[in-house]
mmCIF file of N, CA and C in Angstrom:
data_model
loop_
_atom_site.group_PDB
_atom_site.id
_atom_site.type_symbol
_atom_site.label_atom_id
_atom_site.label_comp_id
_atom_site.label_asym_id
_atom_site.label_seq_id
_atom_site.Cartn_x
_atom_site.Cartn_y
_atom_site.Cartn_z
ATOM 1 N N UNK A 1 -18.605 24.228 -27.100
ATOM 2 C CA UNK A 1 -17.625 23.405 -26.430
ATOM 3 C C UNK A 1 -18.299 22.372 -25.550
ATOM 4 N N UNK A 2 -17.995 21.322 -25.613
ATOM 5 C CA UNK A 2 -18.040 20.126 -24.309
ATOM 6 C C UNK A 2 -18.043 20.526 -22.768
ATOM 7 N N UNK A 3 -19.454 20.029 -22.209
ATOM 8 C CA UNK A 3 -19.181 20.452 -20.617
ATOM 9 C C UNK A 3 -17.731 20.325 -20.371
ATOM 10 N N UNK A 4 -17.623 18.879 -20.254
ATOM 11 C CA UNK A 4 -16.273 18.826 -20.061
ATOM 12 C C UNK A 4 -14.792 19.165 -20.880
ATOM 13 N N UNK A 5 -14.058 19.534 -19.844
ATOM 14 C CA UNK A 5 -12.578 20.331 -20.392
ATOM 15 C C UNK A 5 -11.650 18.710 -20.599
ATOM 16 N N UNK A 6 -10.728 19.288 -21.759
ATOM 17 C CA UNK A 6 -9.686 17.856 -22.127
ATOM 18 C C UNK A 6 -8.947 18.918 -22.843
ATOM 19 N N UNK A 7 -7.742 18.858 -21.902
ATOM 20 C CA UNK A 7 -6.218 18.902 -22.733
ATOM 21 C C UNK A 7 -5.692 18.231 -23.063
ATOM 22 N N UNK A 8 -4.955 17.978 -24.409
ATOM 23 C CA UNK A 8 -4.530 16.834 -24.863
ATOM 24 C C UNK A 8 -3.066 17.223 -26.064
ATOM 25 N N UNK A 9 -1.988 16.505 -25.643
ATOM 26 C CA UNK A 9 -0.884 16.983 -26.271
ATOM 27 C C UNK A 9 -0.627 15.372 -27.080
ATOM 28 N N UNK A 10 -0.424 15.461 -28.209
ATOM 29 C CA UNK A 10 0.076 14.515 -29.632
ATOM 30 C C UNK A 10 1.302 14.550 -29.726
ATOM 31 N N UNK A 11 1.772 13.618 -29.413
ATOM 32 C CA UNK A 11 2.889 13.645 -30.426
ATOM 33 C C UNK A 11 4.032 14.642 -30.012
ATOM 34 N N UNK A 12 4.105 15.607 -28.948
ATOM 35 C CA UNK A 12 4.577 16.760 -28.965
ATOM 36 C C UNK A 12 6.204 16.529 -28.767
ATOM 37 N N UNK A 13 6.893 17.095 -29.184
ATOM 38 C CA UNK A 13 8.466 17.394 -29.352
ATOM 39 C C UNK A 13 8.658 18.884 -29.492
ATOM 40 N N UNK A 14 9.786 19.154 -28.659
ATOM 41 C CA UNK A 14 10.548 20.383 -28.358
ATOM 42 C C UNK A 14 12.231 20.607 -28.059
ATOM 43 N N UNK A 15 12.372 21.255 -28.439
ATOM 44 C CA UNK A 15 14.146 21.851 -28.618
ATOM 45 C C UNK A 15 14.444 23.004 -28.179
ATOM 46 N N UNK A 16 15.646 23.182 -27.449
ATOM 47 C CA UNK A 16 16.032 24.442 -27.174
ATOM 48 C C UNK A 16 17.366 24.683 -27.721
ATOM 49 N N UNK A 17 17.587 25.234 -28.926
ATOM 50 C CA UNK A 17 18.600 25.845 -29.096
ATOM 51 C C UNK A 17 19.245 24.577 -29.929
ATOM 52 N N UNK A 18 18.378 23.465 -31.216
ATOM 53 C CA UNK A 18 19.071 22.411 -30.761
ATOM 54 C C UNK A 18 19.168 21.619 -30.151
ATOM 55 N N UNK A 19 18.933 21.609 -28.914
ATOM 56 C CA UNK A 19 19.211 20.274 -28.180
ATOM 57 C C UNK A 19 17.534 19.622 -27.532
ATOM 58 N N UNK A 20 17.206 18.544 -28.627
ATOM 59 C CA UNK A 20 16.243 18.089 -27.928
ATOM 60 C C UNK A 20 15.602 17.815 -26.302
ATOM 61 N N UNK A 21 14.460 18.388 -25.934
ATOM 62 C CA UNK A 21 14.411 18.187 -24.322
ATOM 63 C C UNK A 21 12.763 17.429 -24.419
ATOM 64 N N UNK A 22 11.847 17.021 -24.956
ATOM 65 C CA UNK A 22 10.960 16.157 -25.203
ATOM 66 C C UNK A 22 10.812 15.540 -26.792
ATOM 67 N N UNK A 23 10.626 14.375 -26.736
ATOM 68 C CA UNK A 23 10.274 13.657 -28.186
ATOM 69 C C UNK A 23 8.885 12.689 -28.107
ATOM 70 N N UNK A 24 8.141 13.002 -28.458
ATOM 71 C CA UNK A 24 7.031 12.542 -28.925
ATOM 72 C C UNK A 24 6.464 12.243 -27.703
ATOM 73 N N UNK A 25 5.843 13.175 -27.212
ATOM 74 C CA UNK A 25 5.255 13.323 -25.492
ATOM 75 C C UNK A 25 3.373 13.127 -25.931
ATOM 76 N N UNK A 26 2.511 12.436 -25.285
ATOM 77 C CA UNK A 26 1.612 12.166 -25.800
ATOM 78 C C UNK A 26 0.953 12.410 -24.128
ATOM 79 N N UNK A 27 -0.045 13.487 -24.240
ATOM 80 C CA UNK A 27 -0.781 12.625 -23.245
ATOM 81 C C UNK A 27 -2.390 13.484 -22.803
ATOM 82 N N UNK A 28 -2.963 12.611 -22.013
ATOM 83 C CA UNK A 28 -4.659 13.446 -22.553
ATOM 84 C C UNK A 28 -5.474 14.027 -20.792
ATOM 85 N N UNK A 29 -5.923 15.361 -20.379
ATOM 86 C CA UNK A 29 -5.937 15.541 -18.824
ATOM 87 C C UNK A 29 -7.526 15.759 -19.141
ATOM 88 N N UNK A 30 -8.740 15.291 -18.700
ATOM 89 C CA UNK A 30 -9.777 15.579 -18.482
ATOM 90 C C UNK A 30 -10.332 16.809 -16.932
ATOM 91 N N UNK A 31 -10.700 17.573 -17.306
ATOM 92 C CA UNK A 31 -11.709 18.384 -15.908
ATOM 93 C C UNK A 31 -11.758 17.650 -14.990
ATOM 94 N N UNK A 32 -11.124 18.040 -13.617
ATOM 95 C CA UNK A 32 -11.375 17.457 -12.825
ATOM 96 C C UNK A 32 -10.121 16.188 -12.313
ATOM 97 N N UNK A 33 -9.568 15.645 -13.322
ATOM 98 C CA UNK A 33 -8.309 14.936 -12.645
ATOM 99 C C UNK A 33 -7.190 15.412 -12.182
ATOM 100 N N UNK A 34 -6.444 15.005 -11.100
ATOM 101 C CA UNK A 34 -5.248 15.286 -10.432
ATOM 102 C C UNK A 34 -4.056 14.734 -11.329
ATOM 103 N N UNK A 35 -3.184 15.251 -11.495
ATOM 104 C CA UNK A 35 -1.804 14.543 -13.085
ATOM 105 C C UNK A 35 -0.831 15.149 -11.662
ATOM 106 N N UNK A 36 0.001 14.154 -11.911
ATOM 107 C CA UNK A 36 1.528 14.765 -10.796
ATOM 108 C C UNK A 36 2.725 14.882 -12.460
ATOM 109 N N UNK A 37 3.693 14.712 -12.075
ATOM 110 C CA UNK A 37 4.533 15.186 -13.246
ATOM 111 C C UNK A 37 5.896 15.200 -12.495
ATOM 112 N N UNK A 38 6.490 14.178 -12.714
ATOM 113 C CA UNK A 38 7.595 13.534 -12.027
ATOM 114 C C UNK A 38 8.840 13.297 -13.418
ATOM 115 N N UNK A 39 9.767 13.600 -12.529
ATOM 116 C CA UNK A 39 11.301 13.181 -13.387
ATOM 117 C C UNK A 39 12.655 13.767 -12.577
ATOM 118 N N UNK A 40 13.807 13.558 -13.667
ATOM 119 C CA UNK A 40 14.763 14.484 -13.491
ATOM 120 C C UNK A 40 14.824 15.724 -13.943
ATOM 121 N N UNK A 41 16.162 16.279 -12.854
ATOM 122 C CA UNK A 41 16.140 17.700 -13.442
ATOM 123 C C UNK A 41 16.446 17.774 -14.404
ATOM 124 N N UNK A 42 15.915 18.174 -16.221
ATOM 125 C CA UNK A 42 15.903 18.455 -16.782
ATOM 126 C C UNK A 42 15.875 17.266 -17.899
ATOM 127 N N UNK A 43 14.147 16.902 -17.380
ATOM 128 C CA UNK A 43 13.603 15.769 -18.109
ATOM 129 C C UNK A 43 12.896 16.459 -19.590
ATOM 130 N N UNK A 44 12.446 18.020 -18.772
ATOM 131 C CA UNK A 44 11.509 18.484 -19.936
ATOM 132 C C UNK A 44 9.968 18.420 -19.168
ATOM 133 N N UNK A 45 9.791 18.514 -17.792
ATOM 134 C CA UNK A 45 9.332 18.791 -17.201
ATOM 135 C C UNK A 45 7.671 20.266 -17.080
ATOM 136 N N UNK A 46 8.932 21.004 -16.760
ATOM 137 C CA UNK A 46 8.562 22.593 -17.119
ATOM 138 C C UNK A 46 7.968 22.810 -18.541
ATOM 139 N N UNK A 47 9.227 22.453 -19.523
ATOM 140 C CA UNK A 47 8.602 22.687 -20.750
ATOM 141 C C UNK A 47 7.605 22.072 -21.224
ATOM 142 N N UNK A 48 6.880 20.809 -20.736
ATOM 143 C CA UNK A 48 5.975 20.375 -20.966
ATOM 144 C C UNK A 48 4.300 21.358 -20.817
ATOM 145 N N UNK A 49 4.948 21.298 -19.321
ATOM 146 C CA UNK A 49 3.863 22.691 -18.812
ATOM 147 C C UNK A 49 3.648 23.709 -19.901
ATOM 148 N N UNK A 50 4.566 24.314 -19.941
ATOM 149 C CA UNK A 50 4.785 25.852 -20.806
ATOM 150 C C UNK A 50 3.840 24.944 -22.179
ATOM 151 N N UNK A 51 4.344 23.921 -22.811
ATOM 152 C CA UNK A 51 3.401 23.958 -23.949
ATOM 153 C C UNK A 51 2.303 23.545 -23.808
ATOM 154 N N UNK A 52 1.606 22.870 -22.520
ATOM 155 C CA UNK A 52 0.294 22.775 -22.402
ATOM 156 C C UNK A 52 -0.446 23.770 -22.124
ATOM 157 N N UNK A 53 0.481 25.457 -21.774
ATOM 158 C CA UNK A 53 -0.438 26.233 -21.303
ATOM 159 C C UNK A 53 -0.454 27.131 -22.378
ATOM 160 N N UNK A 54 0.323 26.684 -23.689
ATOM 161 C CA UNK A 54 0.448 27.463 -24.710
ATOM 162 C C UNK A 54 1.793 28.607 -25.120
ATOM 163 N N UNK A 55 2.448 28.860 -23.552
ATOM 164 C CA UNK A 55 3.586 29.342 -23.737
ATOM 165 C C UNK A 55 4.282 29.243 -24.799
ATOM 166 N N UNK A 56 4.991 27.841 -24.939
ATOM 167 C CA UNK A 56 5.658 27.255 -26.355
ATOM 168 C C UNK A 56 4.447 26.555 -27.163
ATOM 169 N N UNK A 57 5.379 26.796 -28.730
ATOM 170 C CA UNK A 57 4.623 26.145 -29.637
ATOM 171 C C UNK A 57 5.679 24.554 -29.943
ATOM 172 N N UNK A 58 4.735 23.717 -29.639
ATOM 173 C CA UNK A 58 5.961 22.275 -30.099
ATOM 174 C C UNK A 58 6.469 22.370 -31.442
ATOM 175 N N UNK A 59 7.407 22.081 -31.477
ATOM 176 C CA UNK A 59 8.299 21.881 -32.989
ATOM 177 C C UNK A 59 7.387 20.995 -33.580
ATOM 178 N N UNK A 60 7.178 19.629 -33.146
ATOM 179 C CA UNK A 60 6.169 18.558 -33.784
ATOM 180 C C UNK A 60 4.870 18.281 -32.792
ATOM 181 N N UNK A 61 4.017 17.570 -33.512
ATOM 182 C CA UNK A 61 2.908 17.455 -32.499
ATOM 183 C C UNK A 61 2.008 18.552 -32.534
ATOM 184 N N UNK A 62 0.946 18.276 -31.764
ATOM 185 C CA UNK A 62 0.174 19.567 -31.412
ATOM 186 C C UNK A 62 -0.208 19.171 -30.091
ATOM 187 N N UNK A 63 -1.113 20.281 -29.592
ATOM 188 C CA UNK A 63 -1.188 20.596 -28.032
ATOM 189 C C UNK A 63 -2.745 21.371 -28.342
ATOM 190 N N UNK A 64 -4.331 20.577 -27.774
ATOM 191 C CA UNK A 64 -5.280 20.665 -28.335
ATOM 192 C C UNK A 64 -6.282 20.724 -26.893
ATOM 193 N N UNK A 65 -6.996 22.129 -26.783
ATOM 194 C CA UNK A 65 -8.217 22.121 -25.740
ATOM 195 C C UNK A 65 -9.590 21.906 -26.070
ATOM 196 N N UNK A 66 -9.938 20.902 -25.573
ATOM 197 C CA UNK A 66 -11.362 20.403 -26.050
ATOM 198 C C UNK A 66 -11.488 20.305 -27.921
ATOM 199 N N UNK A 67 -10.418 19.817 -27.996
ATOM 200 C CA UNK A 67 -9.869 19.323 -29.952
ATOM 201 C C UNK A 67 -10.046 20.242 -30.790
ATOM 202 N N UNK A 68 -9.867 21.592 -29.766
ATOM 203 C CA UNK A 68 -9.354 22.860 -30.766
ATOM 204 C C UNK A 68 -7.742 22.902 -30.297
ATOM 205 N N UNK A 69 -6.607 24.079 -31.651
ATOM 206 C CA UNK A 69 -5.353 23.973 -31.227
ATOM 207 C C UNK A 69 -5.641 25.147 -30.035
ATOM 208 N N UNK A 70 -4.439 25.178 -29.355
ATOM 209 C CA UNK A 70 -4.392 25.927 -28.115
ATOM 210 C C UNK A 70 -4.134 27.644 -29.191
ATOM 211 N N UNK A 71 -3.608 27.795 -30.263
ATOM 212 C CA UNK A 71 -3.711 29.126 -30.980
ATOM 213 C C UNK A 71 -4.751 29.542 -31.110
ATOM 214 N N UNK A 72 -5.968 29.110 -30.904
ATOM 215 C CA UNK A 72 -7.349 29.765 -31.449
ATOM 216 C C UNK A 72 -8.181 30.335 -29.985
ATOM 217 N N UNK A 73 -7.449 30.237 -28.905
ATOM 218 C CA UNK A 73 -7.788 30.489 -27.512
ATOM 219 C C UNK A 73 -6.820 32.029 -27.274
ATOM 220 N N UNK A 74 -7.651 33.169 -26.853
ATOM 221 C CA UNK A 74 -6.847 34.391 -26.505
ATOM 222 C C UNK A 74 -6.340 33.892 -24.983
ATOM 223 N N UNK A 75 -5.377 34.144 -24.184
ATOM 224 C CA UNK A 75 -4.687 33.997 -23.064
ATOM 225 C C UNK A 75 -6.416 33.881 -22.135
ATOM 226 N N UNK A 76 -6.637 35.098 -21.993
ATOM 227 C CA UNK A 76 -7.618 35.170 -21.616
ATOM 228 C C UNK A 76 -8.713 34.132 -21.454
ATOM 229 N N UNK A 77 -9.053 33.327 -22.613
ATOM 230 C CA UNK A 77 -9.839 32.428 -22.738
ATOM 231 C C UNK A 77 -9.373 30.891 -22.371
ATOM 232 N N UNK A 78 -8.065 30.803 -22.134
ATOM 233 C CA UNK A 78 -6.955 29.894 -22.227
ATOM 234 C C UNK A 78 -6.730 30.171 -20.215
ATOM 235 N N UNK A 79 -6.942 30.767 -19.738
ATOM 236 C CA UNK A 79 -6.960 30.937 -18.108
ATOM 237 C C UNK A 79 -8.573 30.584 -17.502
ATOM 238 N N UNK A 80 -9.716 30.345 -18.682
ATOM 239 C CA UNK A 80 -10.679 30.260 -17.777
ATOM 240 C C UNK A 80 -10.586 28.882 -17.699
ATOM 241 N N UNK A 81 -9.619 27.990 -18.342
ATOM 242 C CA UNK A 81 -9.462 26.419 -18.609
ATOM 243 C C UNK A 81 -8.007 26.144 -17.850
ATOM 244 N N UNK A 82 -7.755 26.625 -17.688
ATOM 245 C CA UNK A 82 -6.255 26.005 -17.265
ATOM 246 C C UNK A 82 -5.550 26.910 -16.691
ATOM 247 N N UNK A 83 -5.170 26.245 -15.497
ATOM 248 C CA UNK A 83 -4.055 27.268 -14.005
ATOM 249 C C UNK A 83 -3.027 26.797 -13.760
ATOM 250 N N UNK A 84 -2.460 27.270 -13.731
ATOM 251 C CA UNK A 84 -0.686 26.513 -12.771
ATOM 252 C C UNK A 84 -0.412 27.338 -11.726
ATOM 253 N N UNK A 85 0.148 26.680 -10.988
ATOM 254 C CA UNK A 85 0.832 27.469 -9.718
ATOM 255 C C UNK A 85 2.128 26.862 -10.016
ATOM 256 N N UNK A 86 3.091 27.637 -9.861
ATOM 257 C CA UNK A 86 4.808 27.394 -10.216
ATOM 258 C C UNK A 86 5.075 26.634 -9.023
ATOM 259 N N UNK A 87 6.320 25.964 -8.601
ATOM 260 C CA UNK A 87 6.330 25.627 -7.304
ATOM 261 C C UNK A 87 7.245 26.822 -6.615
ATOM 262 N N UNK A 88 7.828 27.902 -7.373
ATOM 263 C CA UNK A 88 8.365 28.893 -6.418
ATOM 264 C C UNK A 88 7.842 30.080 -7.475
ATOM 265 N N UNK A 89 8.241 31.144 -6.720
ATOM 266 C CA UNK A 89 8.021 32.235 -7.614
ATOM 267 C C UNK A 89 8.903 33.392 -6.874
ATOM 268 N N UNK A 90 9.650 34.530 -7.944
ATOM 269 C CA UNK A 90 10.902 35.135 -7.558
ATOM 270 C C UNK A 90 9.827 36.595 -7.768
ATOM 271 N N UNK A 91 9.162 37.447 -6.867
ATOM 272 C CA UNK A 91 8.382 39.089 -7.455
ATOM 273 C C UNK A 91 10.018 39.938 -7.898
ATOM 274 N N UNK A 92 9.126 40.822 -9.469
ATOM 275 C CA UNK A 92 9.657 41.144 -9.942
ATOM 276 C C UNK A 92 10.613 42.555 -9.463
ATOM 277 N N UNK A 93 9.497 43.026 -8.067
ATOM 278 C CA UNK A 93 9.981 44.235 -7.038
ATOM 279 C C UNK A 93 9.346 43.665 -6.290
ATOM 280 N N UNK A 94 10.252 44.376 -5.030
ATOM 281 C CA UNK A 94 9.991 44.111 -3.422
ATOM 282 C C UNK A 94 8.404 44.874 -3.309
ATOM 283 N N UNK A 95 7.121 44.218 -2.474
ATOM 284 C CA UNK A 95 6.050 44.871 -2.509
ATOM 285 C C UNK A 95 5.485 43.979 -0.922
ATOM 286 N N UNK A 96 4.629 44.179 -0.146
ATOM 287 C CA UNK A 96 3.994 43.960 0.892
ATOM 288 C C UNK A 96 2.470 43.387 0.206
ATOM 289 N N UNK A 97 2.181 42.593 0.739
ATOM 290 C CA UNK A 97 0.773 41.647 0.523
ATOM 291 C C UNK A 97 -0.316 43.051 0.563
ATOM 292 N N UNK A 98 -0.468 44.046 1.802
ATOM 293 C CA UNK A 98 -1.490 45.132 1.382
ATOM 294 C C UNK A 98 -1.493 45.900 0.380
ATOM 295 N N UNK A 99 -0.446 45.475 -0.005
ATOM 296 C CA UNK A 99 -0.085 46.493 -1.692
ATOM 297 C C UNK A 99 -0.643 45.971 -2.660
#
């Protein structure tokens, strides 16, 4: 692999249920740059995320780390390249930080 890390989504389109929520989303993040990610509620936002981190698979397009597809990366190998922090998060049970 390339010192440097590059995520890069083609072309990508996604649907839920039917109802288109991205069409042909293109775009390329090198190691090391800051990306903000701005819109309305329910631009397709989130789901963008989810398929850059591999969550979803795009209907069209692909979604490519260092110009391999993101399927050939175990989760595992796919977290030593790429993090998100949600902007909220709901725990699944009540627990204390020393826990």
């Amino acid at each position: 692999m390339n010192d440097l890390t590059e995520l890069n989504a083609n072309n990508v389109s996604y649907a839920y249920k039917g109802h288109p929520v991205l069409c042909g989303v293109s775009l390329s993040v090198k190691q090391g740059e800051l990306v903000s990610l701005l819109g309305e509620n329910g631009a397709g936002k989130t789901t963008l995320l989810k398929l850059l981190q591999g969550f979803l698979k795009p209907k069209q397009g692909n979604v490519s780390l260092n110009n391999q597809p993101l399927a050939r990366f175990s989760r595992r190998e796919l977290a030593t390249h790429i993090a998100y922090v949600p902007q909220s998060h709901i725990p699944p049970f009540p627990y204390q930080v020393e826990e």
